[in-house]
Coordinates of C-alpha atoms and ligand atoms in Angstrom, one line a residue:
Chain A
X7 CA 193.8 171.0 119.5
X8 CA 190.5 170.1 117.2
X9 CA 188.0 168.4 118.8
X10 CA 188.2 165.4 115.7
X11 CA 191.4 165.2 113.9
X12 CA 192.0 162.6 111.2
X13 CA 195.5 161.8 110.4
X14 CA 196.9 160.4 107.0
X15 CA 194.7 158.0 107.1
X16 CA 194.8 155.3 104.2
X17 CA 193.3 152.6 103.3
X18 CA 193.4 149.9 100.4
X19 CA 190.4 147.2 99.4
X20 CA 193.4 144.6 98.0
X21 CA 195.5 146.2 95.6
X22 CA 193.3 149.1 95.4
X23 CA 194.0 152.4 97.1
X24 CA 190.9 153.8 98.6
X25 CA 192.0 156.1 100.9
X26 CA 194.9 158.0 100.5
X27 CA 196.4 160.5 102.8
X28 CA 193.7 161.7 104.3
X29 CA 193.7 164.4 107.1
X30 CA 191.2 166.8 108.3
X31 CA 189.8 168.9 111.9
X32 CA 187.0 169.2 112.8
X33 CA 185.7 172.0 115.8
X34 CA 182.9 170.8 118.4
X35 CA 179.7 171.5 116.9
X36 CA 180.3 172.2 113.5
X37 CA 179.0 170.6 110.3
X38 CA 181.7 169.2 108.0
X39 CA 179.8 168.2 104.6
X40 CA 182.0 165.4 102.3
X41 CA 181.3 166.2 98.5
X42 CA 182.7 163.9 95.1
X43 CA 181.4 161.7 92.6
X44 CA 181.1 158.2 93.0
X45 CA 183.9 155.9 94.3
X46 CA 185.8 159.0 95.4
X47 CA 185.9 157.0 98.7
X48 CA 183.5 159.2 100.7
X49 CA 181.4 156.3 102.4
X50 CA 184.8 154.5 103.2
X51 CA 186.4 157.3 104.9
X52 CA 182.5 157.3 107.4
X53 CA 183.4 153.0 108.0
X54 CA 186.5 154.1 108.9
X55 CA 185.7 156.7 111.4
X56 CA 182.8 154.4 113.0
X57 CA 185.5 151.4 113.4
X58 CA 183.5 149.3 110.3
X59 CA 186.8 149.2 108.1
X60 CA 190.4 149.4 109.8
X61 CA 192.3 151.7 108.0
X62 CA 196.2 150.5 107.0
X63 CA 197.5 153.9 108.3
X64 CA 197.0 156.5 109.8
X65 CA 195.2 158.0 113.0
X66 CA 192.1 159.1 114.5
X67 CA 192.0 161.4 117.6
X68 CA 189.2 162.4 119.5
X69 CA 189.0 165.4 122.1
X70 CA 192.5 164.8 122.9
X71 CA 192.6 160.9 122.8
X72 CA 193.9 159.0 120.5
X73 CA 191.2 156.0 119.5
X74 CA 193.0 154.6 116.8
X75 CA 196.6 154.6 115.1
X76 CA 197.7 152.2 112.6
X77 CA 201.3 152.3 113.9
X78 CA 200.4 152.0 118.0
X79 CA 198.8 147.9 118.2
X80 CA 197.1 148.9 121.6
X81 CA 195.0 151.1 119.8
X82 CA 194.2 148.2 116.9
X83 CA 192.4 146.1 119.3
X84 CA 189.7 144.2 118.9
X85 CA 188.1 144.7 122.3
X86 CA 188.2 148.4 122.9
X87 CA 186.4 148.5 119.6
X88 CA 183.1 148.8 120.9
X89 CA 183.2 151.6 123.2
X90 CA 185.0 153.5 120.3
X91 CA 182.3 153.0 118.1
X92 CA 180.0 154.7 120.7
X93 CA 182.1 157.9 119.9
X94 CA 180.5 157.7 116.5
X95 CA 177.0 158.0 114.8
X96 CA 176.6 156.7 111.4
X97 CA 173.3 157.2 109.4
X98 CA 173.1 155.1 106.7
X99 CA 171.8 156.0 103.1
X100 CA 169.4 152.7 103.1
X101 CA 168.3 153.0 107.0
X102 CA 168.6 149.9 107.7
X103 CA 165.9 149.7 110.6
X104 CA 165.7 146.9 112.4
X105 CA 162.4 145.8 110.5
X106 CA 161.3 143.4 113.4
X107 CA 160.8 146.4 115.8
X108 CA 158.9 149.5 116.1
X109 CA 160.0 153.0 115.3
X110 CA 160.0 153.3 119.2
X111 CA 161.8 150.0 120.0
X112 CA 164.3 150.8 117.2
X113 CA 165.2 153.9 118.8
X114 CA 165.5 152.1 122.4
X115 CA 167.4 149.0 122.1
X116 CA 170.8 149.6 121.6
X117 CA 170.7 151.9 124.7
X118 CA 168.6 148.7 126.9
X119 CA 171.3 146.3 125.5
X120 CA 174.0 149.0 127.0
X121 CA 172.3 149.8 130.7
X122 CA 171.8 146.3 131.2
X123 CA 175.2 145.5 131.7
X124 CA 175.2 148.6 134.2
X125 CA 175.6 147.1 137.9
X126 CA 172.3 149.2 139.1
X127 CA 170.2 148.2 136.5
X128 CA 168.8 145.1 138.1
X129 CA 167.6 147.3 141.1
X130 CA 166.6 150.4 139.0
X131 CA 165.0 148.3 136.3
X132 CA 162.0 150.2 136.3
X133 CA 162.8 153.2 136.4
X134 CA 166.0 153.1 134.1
X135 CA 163.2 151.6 131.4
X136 CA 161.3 154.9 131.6
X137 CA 164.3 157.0 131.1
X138 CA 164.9 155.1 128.1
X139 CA 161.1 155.4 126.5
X140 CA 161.0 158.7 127.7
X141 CA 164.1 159.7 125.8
X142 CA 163.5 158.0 122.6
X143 CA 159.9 159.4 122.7
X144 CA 161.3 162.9 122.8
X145 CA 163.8 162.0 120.1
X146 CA 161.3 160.7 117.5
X147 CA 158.9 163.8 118.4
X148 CA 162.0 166.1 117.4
X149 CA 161.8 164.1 114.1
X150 CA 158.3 165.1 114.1
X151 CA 157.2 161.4 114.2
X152 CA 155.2 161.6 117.2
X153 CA 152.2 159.6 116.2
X154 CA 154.7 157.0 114.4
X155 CA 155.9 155.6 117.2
X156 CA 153.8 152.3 117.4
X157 CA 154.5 151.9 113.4
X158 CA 156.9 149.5 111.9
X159 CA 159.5 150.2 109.5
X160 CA 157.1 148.8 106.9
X161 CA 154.5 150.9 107.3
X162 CA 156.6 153.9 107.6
X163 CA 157.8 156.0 104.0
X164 CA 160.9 156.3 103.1
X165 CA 162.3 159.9 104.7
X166 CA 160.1 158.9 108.2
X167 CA 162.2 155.6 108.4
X168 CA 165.1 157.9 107.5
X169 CA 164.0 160.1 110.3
X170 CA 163.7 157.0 113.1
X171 CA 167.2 155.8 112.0
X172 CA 168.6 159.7 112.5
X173 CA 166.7 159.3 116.3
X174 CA 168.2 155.7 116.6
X175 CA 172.0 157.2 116.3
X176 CA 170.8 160.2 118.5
X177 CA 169.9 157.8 121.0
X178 CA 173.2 156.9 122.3
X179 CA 174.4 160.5 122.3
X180 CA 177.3 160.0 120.0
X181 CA 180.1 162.9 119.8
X182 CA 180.1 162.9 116.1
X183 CA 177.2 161.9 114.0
X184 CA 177.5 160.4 110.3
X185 CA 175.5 160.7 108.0
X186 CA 176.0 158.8 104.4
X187 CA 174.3 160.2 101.3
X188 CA 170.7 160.6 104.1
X189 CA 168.5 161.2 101.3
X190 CA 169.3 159.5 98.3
X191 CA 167.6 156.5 98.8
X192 CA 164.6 158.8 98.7
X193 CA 162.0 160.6 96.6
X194 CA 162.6 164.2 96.0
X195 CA 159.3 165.3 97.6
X196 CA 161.1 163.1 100.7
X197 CA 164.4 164.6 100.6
X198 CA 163.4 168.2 102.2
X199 CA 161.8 166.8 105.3
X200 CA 164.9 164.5 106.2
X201 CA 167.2 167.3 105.1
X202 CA 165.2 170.2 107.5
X203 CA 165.7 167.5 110.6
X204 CA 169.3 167.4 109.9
X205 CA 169.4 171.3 109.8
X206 CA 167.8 171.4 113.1
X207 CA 169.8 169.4 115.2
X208 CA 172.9 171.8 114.0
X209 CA 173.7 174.6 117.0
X210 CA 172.4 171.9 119.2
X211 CA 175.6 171.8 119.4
X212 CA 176.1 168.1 117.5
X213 CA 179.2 167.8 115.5
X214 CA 177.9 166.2 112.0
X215 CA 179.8 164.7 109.5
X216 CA 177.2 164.5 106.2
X217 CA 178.6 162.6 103.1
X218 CA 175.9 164.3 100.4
X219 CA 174.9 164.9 97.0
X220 CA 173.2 167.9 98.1
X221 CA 174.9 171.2 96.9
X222 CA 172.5 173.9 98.3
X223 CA 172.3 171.5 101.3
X224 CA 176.1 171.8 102.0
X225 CA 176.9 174.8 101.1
X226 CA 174.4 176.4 103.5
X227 CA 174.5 173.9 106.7
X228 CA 178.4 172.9 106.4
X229 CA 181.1 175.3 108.3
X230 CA 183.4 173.5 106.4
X231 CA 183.1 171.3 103.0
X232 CA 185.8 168.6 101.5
X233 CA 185.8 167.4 97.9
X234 CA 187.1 164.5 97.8
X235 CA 188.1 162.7 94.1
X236 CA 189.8 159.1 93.4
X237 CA 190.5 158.8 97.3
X238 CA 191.8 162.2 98.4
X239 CA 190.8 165.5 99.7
X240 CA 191.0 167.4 96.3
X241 CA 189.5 170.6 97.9
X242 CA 188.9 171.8 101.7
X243 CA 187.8 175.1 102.9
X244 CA 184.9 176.9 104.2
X245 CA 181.6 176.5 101.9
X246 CA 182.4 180.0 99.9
X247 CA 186.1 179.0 99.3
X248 CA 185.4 175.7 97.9
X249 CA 181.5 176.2 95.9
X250 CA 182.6 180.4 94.8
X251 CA 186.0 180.1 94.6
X252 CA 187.4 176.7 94.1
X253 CA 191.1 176.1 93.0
X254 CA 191.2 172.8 91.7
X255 CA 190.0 171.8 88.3
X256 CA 188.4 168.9 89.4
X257 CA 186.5 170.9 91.7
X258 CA 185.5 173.4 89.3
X259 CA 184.3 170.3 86.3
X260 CA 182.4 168.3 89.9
X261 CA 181.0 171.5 90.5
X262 CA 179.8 172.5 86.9
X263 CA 178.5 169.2 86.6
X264 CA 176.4 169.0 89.7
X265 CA 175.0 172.3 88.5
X266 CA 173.9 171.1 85.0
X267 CA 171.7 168.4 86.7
X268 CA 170.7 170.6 88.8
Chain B
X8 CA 133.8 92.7 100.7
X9 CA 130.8 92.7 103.7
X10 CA 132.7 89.7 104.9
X11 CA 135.9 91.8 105.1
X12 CA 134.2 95.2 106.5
X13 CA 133.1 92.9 109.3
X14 CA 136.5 91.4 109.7
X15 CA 137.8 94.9 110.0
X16 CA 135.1 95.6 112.5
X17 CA 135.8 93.3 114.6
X18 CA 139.8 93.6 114.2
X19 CA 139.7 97.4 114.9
X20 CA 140.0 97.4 118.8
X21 CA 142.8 95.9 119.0
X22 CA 144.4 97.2 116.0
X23 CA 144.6 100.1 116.7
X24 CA 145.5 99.9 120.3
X25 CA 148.6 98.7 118.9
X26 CA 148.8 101.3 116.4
X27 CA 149.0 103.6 119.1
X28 CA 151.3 102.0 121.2
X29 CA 153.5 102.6 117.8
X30 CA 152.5 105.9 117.2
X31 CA 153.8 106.9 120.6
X32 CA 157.4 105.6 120.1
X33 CA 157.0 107.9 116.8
X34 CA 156.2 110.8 118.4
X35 CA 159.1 110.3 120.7
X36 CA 161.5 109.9 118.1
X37 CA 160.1 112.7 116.0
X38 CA 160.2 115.0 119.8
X39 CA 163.7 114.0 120.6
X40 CA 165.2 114.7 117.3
X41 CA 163.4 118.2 117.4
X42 CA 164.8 118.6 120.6
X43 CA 168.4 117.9 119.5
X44 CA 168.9 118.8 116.1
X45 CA 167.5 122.1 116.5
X46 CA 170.4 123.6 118.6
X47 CA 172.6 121.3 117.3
X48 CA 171.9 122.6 113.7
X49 CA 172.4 125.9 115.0
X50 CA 175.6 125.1 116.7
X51 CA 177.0 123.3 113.3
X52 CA 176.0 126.0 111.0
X53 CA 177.8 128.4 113.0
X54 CA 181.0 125.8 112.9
X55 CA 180.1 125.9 108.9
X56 CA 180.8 129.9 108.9
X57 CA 183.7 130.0 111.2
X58 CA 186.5 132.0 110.5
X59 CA 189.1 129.3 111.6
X60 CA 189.0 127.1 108.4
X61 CA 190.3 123.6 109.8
X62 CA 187.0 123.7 111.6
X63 CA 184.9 125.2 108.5
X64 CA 186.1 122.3 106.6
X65 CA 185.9 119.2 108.7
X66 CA 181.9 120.4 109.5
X67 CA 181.5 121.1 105.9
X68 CA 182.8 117.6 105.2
X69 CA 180.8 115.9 108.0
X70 CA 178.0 117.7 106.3
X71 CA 178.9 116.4 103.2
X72 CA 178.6 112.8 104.3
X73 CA 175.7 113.1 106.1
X74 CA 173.5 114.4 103.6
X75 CA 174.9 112.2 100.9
X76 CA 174.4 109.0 102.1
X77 CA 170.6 107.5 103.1
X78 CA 169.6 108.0 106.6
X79 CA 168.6 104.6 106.3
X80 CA 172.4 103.3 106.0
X81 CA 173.2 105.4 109.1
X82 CA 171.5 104.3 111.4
X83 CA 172.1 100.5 110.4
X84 CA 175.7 102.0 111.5
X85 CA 175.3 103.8 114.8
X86 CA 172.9 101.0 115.8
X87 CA 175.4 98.0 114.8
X88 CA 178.5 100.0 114.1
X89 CA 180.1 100.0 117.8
X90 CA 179.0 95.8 118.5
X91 CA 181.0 95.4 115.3
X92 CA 183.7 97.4 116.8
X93 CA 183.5 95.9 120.3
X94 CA 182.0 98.3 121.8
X95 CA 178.7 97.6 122.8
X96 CA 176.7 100.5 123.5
X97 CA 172.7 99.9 122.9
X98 CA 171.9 96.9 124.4
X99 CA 169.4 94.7 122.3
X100 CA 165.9 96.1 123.7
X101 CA 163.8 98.6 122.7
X102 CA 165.2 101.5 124.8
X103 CA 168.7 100.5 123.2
X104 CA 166.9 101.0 119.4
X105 CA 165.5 104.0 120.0
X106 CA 168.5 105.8 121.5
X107 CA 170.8 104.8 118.2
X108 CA 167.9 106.0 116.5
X109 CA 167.5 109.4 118.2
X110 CA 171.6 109.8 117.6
X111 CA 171.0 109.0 114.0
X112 CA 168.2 111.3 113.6
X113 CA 169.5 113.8 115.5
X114 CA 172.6 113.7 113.4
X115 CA 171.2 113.6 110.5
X116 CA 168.3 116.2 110.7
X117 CA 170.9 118.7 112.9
X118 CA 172.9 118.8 109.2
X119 CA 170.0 119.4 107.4
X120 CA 168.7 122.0 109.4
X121 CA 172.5 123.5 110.0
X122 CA 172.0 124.4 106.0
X123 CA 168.8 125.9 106.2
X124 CA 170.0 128.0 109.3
X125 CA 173.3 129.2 107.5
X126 CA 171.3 130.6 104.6
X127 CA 168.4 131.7 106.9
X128 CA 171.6 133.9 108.5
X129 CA 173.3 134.5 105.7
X130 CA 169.7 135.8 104.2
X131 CA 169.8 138.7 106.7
X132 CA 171.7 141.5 104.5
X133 CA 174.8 142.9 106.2
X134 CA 173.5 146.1 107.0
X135 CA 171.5 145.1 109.9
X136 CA 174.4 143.4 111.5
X137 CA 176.4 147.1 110.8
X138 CA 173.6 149.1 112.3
X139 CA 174.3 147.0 115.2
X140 CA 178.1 147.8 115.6
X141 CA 177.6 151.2 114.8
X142 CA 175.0 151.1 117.7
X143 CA 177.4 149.5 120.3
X144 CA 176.0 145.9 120.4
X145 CA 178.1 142.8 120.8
X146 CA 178.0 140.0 118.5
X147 CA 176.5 138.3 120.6
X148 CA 173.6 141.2 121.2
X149 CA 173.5 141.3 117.5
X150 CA 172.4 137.5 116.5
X151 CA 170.1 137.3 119.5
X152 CA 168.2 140.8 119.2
X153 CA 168.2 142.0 115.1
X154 CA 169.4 138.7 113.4
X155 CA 168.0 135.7 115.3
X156 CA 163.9 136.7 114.6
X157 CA 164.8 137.7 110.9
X158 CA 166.3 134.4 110.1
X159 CA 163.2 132.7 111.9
X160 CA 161.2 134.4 109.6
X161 CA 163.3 133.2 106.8
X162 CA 163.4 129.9 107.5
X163 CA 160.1 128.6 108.9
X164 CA 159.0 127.6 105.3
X165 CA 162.0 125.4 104.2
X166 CA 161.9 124.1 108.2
X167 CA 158.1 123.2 107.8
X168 CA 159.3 120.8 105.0
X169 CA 162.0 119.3 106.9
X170 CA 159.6 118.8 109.8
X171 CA 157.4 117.0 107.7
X172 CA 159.6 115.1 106.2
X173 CA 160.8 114.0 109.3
X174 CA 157.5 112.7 110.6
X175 CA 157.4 110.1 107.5
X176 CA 161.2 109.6 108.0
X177 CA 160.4 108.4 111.2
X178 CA 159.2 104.9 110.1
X179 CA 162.9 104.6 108.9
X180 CA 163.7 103.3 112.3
X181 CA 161.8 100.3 111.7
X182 CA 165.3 98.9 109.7
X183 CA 166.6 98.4 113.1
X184 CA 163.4 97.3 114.5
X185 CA 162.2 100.0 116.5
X186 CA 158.3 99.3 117.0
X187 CA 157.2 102.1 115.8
X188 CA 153.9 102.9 113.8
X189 CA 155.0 101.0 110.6
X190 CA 156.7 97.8 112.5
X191 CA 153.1 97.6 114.5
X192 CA 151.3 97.4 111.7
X193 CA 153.5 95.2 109.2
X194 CA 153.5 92.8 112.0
X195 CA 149.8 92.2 111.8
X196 CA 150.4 90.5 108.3
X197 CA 151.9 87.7 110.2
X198 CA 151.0 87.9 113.3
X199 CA 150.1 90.1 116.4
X200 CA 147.7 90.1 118.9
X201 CA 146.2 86.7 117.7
X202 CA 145.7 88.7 114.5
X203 CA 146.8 86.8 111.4
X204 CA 147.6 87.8 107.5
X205 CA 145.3 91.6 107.9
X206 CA 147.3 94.2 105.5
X207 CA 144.7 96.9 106.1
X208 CA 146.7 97.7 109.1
X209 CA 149.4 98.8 107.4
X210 CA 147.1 100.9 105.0
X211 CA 145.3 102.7 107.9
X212 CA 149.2 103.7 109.2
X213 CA 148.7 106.7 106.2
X214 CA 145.8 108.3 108.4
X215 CA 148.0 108.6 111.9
X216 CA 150.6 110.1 109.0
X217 CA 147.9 112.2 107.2
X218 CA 146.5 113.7 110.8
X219 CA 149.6 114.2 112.4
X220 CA 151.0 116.2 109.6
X221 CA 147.7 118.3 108.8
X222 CA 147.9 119.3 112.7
X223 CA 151.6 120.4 112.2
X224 CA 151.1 122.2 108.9
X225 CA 148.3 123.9 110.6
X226 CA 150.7 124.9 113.4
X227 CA 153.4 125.8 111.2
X228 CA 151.7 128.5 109.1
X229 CA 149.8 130.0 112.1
X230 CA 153.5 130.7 113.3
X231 CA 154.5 132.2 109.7
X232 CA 151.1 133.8 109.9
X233 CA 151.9 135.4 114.0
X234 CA 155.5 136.6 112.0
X235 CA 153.8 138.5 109.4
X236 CA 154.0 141.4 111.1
X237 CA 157.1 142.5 109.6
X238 CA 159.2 142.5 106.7
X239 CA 162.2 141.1 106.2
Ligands
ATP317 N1 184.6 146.1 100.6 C1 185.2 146.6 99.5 N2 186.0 145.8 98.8 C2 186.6 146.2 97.6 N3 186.5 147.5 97.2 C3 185.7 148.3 97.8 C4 185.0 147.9 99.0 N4 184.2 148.9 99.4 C5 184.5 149.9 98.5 N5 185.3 149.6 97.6 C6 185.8 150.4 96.5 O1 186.4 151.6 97.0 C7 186.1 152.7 96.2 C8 185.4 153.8 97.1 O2 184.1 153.3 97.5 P1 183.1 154.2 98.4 O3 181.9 153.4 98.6 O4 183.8 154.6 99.6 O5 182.8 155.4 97.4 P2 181.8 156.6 97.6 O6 182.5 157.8 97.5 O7 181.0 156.4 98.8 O8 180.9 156.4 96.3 P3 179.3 156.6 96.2 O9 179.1 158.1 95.9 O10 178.9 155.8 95.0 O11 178.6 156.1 97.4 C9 185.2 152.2 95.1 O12 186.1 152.1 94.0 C10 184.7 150.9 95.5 O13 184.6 150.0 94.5
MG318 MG1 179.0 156.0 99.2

């Protein structure tokens, strides 16, 4: 059994299908990179899997357990929702930093908020605390942001608030980590410092999901690549399979295209 | 004009002793309906973005009412309103005229403030409130720790107006003859403290206003200044 598997999942905005039959594995601590043009329904299929849309069928399993099924109401409620969530990572393409905060207190407050409601933490206060900075330090000097720390999001650039967000997700140790469209909300010169810390956290053995525009990106990081047009997987396979040997049309004209602008 | 600059002289004491005994029962009214309508805004401008409509729509309505008619018509009612009715809550003294006033300000000011709040919250864009879930926080964690100090910032200009306002709205109370700055003074025109038919009184009223407000404006932007640190 695959460490992520995505069942038939659908989902419909109204009376418009967004998500239509979708199913995919996905191995521990491989890279799965989500390619198609606009509206194809790639940064609905990420709200899905991190619980921010409910999906009309369908059903997510993870290592063996099954967090959500559309036909199973125990798995549709509202209060298990938030430890699911923990399962999942999502990077956004805009950041969204908490802008009140430093880089360093971005990367630490989700995890105080969850140790506080841990029955030791009022005795182990202190030292809990440290663990905490001293985790979050590490993380944002992996991003290569060590003398950022003290910054706020303001006064960071683009791909280092990018990198801070990445270190917020990593934070809570999430078993899969989402990534939608990282870098283009960013400046070209930008892009190749977010995309190198991506890079780098793969064989440590994170399971990544990255939604991206970047060709050379996912054909060299991914294990495996999904096309994805008008709300279904139009193409799946290994990176050679679907960029050097593609067997769907539309694959072949996204793929043409992304080359021209390239 | 020496003749009345003397006058004044010799008026002043006493004056504005009285004066200040006005200005107190101002700044009480202007504390307690802080005090109140500050949570109490908060609380109805949640009720004005819940999800169960019956309860969006009577608050909206309530709203509605409240900031369409003159404060000065509701507090005739709260004060007089429940005698009328039979039930009589206030008592006739001063203590009894400044509670109805402190319900009607409070009222009034909590629906004004509820509006400024709901588009102080609504301000913050929804992606904040998502990298929250995605991060494991409770609703609750979300308004208090990413939401709540990005809607301060947001709203501490339109809230300075309000608190100014309110200051001068203060003297409103005066309609049921709370003796407050205003009353105090008016009175000397007729007659207080063996003073008789002196409007400068009520003139000199504007620089308890003037100084009052200049303090808060100063305090006001010395917060917006302290939240400057970040963008929102
Ligand atoms: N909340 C919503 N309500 C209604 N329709 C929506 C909503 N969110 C997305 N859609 C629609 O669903 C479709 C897929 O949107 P989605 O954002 O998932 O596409 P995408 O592949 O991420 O596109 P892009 O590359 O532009 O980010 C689009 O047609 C979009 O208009
Ligand atoms: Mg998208």
């Amino acid at each position: 059994m695959a460490f992520l598997e995505i069942n038939h999942l659908e989902k419909h905005f109204g009376s418009t299908r967004v998500l239509e039959d979708i199913s995919f594995t996905l191995e521990k601590g491989q890279v799965l990179a989500i390619i198609g043009s606009s509206g194809s329904g790639k940064t609905t299929l990420l709200r899905c899997l991190n619980f921010l849309e409910t999906p009309d069928q369908g059903s997510i399993t993870l290592d063996g357990k099954v967090l959500f099924d559309a036909n199973d109401p125990a798995t549709r409620a509202k209060q298990e929702i938030r430890k699911k969530r923990l399962h999942f990572g999502l990077v956004f393409q805009s950041f969204n930093l908490f802008p009140q905060y430093t880089a360093l207190k971005n990367v630490m407050l989700a995890k105080e908020l969850l140790k506080k409601e841990s029955p030791d933490y009022k005795e182990n206060r202190k030292a809990i605390q440290e663990e905490i900075r001293a985790e979050a330090e590490g993380l944002l000097e992996r991003m290569g942001l060590s003398d950022r720390m003290s910054n706020y999001p303001q006064q960071l650039s683009g791909g280092q608030q990018q990198r801070v967000a990445i270190a917020r997700a990593l934070a809570l140790s999430p078993d899969i980590l989402c990534f939608d469209e990282p870098t283009s909300a960013l400046d070209p010169e930008l892009t190749g410092e977010v995309l190198k810390v991506i890079r780098g956290l793969k064989g440590s053995d994170s399971t990544m999901i990255v939604v991206t525009h970047e060709m050379e990106f996912a054909r060299h990081v991914s294990d495996k690549v999904i096309f994805m047009a008008d709300g279904v997987i139009e193409e799946m396979g290994t990176p050679e399979q679907v960029f050097d040997n593609p067997q769907s049309e539309k694959t072949r004209q996204f793929l043409n295209k992304s080359r021209e602008e390239y | 004009m020496t003749e009345l600059i003397q006058k004044i002289i010799e008026q002043f004491p006493v004056v504005v002793g009285s004066l200040n005994e006005g200005f107190l029962q101002t700044l009480k009214l202007f504390a307690i309906t802080l005090i109140g309508a500050l949570p109490l805004g908060l609380l109805i401008s949640f009720c004005s973005k819940s999800s169960f409509a019956p309860l969006r729509a009577v608050t909206r309505f309530v709203i509605w009412i409240v900031r369409g008619s003159p404060l000065m018509l509701q507090l005739l009612i709260i004060f007089y309103g429940p005698g009328l009715m039979g039930f009589p809550v206030w008592g006739g003294g001063q203590s009894g005229r400044f509670w109805a006033s402190a319900v009607a300000f409070i009222l009034n000011y909590a629906c004004y403030f509820s509006e400024i709040f709901r588009s102080g919250i609504e301000g913050v864009p929804k992606g904040q409130q998502e990298a929250g879930q995605v991060l494991g926080m409770t609703r609750g964690q979300i308004f208090v720790n990413v939401t709540l100090m990005q809607m301060i910032k947001r709203i501490v200009p339109p809230m300075s107006n309000e608190i100014i306002t309110l200051v001068k709205d203060t003297s409103l109370a005066r309609v049921i003859a709370l003796q407050e700055l205003i009353w105090n003074a008016e009175a000397f025109t007729t007659t207080s403290h063996g003073i008789s038919g002196a409007i400068w009184p009520l003139f000199f009223t504007g620089v308890y206003y003037l100084l009052f407000n200049g303090l808060l404006t100063l305090l006001l932007g010395r917060l917006e200044k302290k939240l400057s640190y970040f963008q929102v």
